PDB file of C-alpha atoms and ligand atoms in Angstrom:
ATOM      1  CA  UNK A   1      89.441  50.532 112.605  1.00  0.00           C
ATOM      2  CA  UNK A   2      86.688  52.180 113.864  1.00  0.00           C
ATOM      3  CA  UNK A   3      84.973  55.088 112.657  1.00  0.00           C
ATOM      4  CA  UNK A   4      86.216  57.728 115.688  1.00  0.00           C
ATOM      5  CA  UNK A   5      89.844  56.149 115.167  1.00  0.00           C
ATOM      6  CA  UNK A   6      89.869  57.153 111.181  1.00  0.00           C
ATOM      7  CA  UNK A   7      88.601  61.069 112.255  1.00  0.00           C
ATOM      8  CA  UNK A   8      90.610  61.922 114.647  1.00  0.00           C
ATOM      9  CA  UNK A   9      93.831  59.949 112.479  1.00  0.00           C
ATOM     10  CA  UNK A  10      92.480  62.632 109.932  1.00  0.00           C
ATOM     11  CA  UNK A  11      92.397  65.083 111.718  1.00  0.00           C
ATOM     12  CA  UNK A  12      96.116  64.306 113.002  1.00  0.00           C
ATOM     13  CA  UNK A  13      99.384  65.768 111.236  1.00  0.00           C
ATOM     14  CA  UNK A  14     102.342  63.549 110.227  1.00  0.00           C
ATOM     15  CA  UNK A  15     104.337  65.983 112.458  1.00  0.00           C
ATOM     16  CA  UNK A  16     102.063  65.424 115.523  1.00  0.00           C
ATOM     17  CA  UNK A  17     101.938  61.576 114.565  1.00  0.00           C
ATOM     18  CA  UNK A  18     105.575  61.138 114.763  1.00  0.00           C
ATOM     19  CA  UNK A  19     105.928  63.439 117.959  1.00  0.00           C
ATOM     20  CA  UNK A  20     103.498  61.247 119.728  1.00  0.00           C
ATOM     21  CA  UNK A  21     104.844  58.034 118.433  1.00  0.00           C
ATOM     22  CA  UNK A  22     108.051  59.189 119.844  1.00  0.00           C
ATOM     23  CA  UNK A  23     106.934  60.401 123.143  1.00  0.00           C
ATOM     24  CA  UNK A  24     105.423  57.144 123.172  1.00  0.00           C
ATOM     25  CA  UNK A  25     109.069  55.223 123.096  1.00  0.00           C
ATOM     26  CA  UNK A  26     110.521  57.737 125.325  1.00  0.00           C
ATOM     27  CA  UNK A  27     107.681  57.314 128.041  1.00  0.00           C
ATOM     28  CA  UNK A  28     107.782  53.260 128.152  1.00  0.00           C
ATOM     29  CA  UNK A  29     111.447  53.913 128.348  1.00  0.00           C
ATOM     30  CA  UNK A  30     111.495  55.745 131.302  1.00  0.00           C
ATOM     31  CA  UNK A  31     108.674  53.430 132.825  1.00  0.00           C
ATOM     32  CA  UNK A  32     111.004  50.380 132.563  1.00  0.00           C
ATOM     33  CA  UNK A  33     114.195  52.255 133.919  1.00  0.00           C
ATOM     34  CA  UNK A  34     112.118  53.652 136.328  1.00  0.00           C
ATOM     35  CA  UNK A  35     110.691  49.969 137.383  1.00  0.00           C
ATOM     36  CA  UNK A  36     114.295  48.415 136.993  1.00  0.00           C
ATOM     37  CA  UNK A  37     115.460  51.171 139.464  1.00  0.00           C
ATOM     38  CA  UNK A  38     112.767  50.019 141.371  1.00  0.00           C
ATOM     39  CA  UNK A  39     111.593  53.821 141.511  1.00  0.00           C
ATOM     40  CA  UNK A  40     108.144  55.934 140.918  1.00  0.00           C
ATOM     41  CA  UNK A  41     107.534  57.007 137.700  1.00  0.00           C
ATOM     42  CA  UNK A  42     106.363  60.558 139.236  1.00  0.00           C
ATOM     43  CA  UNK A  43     110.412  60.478 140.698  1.00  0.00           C
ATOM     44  CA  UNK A  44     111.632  61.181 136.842  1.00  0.00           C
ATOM     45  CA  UNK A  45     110.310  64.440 134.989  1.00  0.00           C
ATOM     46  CA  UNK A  46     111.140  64.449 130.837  1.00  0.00           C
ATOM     47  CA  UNK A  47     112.717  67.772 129.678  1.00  0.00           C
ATOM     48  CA  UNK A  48     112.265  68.291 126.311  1.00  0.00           C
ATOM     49  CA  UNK A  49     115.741  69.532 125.119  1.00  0.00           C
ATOM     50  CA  UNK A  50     114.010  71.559 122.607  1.00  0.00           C
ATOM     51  CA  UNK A  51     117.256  74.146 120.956  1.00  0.00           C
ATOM     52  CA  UNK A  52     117.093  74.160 117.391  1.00  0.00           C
ATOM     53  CA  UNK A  53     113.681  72.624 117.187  1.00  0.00           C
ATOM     54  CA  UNK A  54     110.517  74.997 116.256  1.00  0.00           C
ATOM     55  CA  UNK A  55     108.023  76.596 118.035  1.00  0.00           C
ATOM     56  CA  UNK A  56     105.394  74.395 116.307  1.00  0.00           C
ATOM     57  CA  UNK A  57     107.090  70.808 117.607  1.00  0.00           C
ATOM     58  CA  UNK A  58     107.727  72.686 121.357  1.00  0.00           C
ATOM     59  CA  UNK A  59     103.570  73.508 120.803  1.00  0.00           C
ATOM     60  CA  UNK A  60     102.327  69.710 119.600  1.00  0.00           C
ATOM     61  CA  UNK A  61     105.048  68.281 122.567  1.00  0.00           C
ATOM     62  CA  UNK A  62     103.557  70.457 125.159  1.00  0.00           C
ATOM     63  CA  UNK A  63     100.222  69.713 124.362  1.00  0.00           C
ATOM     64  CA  UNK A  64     101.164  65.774 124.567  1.00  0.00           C
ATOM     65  CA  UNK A  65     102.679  66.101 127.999  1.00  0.00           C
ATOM     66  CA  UNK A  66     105.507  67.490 128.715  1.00  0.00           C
ATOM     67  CA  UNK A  67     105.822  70.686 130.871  1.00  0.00           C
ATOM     68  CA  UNK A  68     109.139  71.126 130.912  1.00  0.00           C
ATOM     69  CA  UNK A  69     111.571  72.908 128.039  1.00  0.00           C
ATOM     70  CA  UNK A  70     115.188  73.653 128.156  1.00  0.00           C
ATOM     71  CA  UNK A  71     117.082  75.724 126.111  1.00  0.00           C
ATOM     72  CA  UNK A  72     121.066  76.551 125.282  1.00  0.00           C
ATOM     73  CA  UNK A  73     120.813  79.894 123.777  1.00  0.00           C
ATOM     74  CA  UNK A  74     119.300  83.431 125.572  1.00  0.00           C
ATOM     75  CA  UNK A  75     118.301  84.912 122.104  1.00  0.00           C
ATOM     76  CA  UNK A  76     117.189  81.620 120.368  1.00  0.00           C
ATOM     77  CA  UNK A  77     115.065  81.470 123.823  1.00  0.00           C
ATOM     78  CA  UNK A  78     113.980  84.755 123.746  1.00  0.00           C
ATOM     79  CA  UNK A  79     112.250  84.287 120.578  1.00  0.00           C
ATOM     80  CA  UNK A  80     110.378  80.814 121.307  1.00  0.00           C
ATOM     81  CA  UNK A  81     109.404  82.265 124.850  1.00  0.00           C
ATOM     82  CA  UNK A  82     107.687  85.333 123.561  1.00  0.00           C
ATOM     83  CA  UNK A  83     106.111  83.215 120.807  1.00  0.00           C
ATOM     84  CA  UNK A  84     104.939  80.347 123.766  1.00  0.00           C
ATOM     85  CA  UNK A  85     103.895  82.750 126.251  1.00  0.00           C
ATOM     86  CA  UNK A  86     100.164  81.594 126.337  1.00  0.00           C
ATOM     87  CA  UNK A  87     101.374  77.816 127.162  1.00  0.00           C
ATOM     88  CA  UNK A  88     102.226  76.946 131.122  1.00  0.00           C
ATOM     89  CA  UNK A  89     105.810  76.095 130.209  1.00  0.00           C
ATOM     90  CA  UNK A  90     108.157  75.422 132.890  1.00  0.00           C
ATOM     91  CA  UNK A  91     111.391  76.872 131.176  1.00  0.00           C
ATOM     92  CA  UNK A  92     115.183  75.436 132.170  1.00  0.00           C
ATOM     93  CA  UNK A  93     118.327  77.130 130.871  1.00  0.00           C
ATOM     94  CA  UNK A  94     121.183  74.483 130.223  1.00  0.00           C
ATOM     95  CA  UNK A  95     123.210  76.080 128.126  1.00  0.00           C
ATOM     96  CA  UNK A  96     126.393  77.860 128.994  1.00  0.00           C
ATOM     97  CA  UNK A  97     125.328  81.609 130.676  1.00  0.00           C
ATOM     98  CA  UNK A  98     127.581  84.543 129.659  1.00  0.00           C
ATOM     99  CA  UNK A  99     127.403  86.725 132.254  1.00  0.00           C
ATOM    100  CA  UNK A 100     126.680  89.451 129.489  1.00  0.00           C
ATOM    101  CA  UNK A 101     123.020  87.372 129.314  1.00  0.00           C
ATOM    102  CA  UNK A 102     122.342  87.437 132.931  1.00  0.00           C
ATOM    103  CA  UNK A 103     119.657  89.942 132.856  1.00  0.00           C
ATOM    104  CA  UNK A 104     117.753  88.765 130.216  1.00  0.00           C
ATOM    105  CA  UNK A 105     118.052  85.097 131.261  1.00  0.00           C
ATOM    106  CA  UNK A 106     116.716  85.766 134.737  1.00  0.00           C
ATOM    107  CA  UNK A 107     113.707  87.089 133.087  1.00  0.00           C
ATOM    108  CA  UNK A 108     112.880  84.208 130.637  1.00  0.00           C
ATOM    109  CA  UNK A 109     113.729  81.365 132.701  1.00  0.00           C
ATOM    110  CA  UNK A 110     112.484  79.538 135.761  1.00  0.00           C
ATOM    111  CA  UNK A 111     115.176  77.554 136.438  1.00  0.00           C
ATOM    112  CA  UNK A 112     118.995  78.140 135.451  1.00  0.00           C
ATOM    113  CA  UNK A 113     120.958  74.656 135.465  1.00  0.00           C
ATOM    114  CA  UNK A 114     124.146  76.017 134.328  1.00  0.00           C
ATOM    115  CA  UNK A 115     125.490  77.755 137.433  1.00  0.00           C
ATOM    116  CA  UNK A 116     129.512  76.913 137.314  1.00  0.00           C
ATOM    117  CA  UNK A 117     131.216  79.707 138.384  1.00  0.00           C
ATOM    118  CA  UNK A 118     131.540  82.526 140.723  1.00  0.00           C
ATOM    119  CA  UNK A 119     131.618  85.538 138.444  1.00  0.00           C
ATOM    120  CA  UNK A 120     128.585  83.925 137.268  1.00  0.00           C
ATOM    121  CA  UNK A 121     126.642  84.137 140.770  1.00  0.00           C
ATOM    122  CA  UNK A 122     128.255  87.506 141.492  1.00  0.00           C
ATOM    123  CA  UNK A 123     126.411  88.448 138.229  1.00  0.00           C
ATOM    124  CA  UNK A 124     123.243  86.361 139.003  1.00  0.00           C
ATOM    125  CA  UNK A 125     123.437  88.420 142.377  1.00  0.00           C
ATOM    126  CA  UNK A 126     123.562  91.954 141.616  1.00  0.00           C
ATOM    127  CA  UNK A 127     120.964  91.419 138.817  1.00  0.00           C
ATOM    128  CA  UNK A 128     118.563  89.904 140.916  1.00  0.00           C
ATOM    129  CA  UNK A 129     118.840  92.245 143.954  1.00  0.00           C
ATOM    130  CA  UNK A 130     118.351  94.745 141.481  1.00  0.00           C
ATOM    131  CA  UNK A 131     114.860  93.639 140.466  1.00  0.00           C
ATOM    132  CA  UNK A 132     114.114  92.188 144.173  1.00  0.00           C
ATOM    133  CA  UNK A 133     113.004  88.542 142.556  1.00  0.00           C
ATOM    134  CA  UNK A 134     114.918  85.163 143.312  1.00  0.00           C
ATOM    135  CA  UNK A 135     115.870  82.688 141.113  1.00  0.00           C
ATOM    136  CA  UNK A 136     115.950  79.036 140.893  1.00  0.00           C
ATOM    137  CA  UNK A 137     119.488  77.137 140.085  1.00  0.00           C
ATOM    138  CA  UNK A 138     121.165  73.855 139.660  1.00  0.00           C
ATOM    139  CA  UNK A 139     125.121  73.660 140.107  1.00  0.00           C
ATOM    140  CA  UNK A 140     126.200  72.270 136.862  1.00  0.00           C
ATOM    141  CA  UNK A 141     129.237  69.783 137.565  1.00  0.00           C
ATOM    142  CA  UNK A 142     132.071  69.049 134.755  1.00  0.00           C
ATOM    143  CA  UNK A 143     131.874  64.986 136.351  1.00  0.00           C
ATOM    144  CA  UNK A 144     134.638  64.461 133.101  1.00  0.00           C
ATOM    145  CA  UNK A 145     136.541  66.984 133.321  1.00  0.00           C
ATOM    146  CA  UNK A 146     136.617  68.227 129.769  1.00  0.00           C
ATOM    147  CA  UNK A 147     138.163  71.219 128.482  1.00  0.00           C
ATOM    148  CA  UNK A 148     135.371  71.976 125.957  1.00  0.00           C
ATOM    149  CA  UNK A 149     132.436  71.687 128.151  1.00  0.00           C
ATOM    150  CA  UNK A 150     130.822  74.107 131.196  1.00  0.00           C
ATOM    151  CA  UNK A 151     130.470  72.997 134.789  1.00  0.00           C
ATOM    152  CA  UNK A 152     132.135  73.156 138.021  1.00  0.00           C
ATOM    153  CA  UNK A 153     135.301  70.466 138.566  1.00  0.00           C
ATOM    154  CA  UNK A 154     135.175  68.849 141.908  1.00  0.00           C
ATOM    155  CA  UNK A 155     137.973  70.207 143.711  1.00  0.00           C
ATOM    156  CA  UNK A 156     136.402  73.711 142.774  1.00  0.00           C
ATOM    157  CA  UNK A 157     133.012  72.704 144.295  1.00  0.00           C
ATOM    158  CA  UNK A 158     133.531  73.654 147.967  1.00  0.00           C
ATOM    159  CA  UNK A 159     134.167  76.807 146.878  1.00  0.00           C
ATOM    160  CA  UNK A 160     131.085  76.982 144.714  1.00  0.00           C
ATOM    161  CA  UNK A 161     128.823  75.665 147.782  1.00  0.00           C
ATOM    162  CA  UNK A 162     130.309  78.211 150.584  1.00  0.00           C
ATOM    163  CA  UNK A 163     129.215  81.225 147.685  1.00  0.00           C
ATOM    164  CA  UNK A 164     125.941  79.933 147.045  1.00  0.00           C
ATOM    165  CA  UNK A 165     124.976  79.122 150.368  1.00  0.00           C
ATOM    166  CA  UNK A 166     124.977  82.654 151.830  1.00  0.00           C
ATOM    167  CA  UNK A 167     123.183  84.018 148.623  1.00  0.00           C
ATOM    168  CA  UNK A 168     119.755  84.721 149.475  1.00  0.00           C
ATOM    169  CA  UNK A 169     118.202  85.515 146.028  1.00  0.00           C
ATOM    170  CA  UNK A 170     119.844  81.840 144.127  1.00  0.00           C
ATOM    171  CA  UNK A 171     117.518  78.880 145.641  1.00  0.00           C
ATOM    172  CA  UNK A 172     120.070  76.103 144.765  1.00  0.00           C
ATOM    173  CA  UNK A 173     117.727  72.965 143.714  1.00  0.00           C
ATOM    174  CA  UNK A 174     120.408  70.810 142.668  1.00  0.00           C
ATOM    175  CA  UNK A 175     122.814  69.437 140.441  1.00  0.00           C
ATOM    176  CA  UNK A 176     123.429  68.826 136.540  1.00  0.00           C
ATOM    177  CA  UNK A 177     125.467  66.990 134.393  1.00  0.00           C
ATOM    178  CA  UNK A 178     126.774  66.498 130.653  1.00  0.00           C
ATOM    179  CA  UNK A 179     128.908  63.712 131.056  1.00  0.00           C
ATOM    180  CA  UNK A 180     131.614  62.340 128.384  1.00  0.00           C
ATOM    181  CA  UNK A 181     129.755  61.091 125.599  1.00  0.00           C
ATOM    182  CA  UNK A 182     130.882  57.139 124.709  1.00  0.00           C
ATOM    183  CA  UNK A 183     129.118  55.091 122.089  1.00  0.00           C
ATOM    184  CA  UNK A 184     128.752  52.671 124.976  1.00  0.00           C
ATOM    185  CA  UNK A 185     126.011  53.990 127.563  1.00  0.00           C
ATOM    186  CA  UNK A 186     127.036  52.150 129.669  1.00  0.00           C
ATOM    187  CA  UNK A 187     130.527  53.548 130.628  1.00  0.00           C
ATOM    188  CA  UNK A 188     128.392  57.281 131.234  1.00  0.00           C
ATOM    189  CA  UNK A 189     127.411  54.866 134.416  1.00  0.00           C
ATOM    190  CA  UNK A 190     129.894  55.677 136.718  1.00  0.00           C
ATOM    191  CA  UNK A 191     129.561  59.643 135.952  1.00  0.00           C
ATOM    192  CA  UNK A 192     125.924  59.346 137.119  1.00  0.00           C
ATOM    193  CA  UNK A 193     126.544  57.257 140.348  1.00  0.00           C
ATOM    194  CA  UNK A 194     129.160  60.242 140.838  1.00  0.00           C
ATOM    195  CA  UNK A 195     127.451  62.774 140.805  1.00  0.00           C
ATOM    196  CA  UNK A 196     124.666  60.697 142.759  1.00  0.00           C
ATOM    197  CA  UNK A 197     127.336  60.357 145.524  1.00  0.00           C
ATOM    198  CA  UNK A 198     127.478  64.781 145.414  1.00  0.00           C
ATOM    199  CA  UNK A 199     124.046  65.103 145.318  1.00  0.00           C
ATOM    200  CA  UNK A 200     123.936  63.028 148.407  1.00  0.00           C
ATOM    201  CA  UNK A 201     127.007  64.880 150.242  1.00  0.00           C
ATOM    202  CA  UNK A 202     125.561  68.223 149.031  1.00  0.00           C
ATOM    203  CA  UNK A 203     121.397  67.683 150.124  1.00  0.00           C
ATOM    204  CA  UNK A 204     121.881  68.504 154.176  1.00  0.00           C
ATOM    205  CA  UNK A 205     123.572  71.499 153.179  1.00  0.00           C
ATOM    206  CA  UNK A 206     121.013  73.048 151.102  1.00  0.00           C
ATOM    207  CA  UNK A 207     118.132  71.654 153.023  1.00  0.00           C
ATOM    208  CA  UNK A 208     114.789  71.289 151.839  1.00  0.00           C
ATOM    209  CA  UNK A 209     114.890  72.897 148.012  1.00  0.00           C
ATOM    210  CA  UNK A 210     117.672  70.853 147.016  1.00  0.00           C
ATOM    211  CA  UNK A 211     115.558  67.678 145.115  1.00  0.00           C
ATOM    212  CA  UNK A 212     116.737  67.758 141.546  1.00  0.00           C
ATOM    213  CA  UNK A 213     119.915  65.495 139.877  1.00  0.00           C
ATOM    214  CA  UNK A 214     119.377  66.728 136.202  1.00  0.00           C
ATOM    215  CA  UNK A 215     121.259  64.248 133.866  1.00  0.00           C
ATOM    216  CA  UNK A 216     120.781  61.717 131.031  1.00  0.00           C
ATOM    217  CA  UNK A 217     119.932  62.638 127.606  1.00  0.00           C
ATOM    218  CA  UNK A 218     118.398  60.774 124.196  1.00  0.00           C
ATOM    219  CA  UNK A 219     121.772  58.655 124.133  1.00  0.00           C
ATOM    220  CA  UNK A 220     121.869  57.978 127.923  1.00  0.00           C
ATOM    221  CA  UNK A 221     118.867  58.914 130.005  1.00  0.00           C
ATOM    222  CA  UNK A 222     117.617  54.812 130.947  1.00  0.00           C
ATOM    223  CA  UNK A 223     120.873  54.769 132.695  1.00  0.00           C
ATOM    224  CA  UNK A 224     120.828  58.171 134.642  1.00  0.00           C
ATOM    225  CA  UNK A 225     117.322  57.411 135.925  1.00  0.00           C
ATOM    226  CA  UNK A 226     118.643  53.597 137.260  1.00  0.00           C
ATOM    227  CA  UNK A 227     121.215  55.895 138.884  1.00  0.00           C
ATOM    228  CA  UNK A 228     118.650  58.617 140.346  1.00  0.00           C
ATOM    229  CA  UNK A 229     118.063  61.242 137.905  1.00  0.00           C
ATOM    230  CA  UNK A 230     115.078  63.732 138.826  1.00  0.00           C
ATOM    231  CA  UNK A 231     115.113  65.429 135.461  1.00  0.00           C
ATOM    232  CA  UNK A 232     116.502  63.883 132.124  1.00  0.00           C
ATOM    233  CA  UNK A 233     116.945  66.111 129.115  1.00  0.00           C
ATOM    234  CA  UNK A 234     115.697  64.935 126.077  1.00  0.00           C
ATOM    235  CA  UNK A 235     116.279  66.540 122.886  1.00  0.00           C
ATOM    236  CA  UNK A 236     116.789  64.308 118.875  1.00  0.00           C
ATOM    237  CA  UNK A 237     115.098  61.259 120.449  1.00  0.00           C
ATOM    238  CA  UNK A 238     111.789  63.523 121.018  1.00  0.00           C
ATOM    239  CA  UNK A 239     111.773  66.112 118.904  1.00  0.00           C
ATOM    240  CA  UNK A 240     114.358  64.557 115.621  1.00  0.00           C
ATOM    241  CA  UNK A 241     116.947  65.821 114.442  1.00  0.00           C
ATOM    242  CA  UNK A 242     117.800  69.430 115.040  1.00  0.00           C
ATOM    243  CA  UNK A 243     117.953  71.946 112.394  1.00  0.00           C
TER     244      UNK A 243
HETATM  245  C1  PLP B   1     121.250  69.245 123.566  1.00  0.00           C
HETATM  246  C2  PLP B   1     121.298  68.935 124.997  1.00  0.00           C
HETATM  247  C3  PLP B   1     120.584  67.839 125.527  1.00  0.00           C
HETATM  248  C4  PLP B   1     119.797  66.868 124.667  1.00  0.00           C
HETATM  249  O1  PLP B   1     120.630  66.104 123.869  1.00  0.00           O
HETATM  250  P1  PLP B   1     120.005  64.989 122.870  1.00  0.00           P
HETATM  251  O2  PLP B   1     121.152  64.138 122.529  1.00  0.00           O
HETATM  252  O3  PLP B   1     119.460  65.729 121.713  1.00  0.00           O
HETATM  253  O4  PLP B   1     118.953  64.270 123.632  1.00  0.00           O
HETATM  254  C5  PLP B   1     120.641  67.651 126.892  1.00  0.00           C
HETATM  255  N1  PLP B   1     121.356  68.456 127.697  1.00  0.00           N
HETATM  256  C6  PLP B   1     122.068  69.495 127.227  1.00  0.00           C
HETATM  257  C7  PLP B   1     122.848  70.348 128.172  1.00  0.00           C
HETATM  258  C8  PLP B   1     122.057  69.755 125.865  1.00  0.00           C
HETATM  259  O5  PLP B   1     122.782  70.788 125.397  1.00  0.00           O
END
C-alpha cells in the first residue's frame, strides 16, 4: 500500500468505509442488471431508502453519490430535511400520505410517489392552489393487491388517470410499486413486467413528463431494472439495518 492509500484510509471512518463498500456492491449490481437488460446505466437512478437511518449515513451516502432520498414518514422527514438543507438532495416521499400531512409534505418534498387515491389529490389540489406551486407525483399501484399495503388496484386506475389528468398543479411522472414480498425474487417478476405493461398503456396519456417506473428494492431491485425500472429504492442493503 502506498503512502496516499494509508492517509486517506486514516483519515476514513468505519461508518464511511462500510457505506462505500456497500454502495460499491449495489453499483456493480445495477451495472450488470443494467447490461443483462441490455440498458444504459444513466436509464436506472439509486434511491437511497433512507427512513430510520441517520442524518450522518444520509450525509456520507450523499457525498458518495447518490442524489436521491426517500422517506415514509412527514415528521421523521421533517427533521432530516431541516438538518440536510445545505446538501442538493432530491427528496421522494414513498410512504403512505395522510391527507392531514398534505401541507407540510408539499413543502419538504420534490416528488410524492404515493399518490393512490382521490381524496388524496383533492387534498394535494386545494393545498397547492393555495400556495400557487405544482408538484411532482408518481401513481403508486397496489400490483398485489394486498390489504395491508397503499396504492391504487387496477380496476380503480381509470378513475385515478381521468382525476389526475385535468389537474393542473400534480405533474404525474409516473408509476410506483411495492410488490408482494417472496423469499424468491424471482416470482416479484411478473409484478414488475405488470406494471411495465401500465406504464406503457399510461405514457401517451400523460405525454412528455411521464418517464419514471419506481420499483425494486434491496431484496429485488436486479430484477425490476431487467424489467425497466427508472428509479429503484434502496434502503438495508445501502444504508444496514434500520434502527
Ligand atoms: C423501506 C422501503 C424501501 C426499501 O426497502 P429495503 O428492503 O430496505 O431496501 C423501498 N420502498 C419503500 C416504499 C419502502 O418503504
Amino acid at each position: 500500500m502506498g503512502e496516499s492509500s494509508t492517509a486517506e484510509s486514516r483519515s476514513m471512518s468505519d461508518l464511511e468505509r462500510e457505506l462505500r463498500n456497500n454502495l460499491e456492491i449495489v453499483f456493480e449490481k445495477v451495472e450488470k442488471a443494467c447490461e443483462r437488460a441490455g440498458r444504459k446505466r444513466e436509464e436506472v437512478k439509486v434511491l437511497g431508502a433512507s427512513k430510520g437511518q441517520s442524518v450522518e449515513k444520509i450525509q456520507i451516502v450523499h457525498k458518495l453519490g447518490i442524489k436521491l432520498f426517500g422517506e415514509n414518514y412527514v415528521q421523521e422527514a421533517e427533521r432530516k430535511i431541516a438538518l440536510l438543507k445545505e446538501l442538493p438532495i432530491e427528496w421522494h416521499f414513498i410512504g403512505r400520505l395522510q391527507t392531514n400531512k398534505v401541507k407540510k409534505a408539499i413543502k419538504l418534498f420534490h416528488v410524492i410517489e404515493s399518490v393512490d387515491r382521490i381524496e388524496l389529490i383533492d387534498e394535494l389540489e386545494k393545498r397547492l392552489l393555495r400556495q400557487g406551486i405544482g408538484q411532482k407525483v408518481l401513481i403508486e399501484v397496489n400490483i398485489g393487491r394486498e390489504l395491508s399495503k397503499g396504492g391504487v388496484r387496477e380496476e380503480e386506475l381509470e378513475k385515478l388517470v381521468e382525476r389526475l389528468s385535468r389537474s393542473s398543479s400534480l405533474e404525474v411522472c409516473g408509476l410506483m410499486c411495492l410488490p408482494p414480498w417472496s423469499e424468491d425474487p424471482q416470482k416479484t417478476r411478473p409484478y414488475f413486467q405488470r406494471m411495465r405493461k401500465l406504464f406503457e398503456y399510461l405514457k401517451p396519456i400523460f405525454g412528455q413528463s411521464f418517464t419514471e417506473l419506481s420499483m425494486g428494492t434491496s431484496h429485488d431491485f436486479e430484477i425490476a431494472i431487467e424489467e425497466g425500472a427508472t428509479i429503484v429504492r434502496i434502503g438495508t442493503l445501502l444504508f444496514g439495518s434500520r434502527t
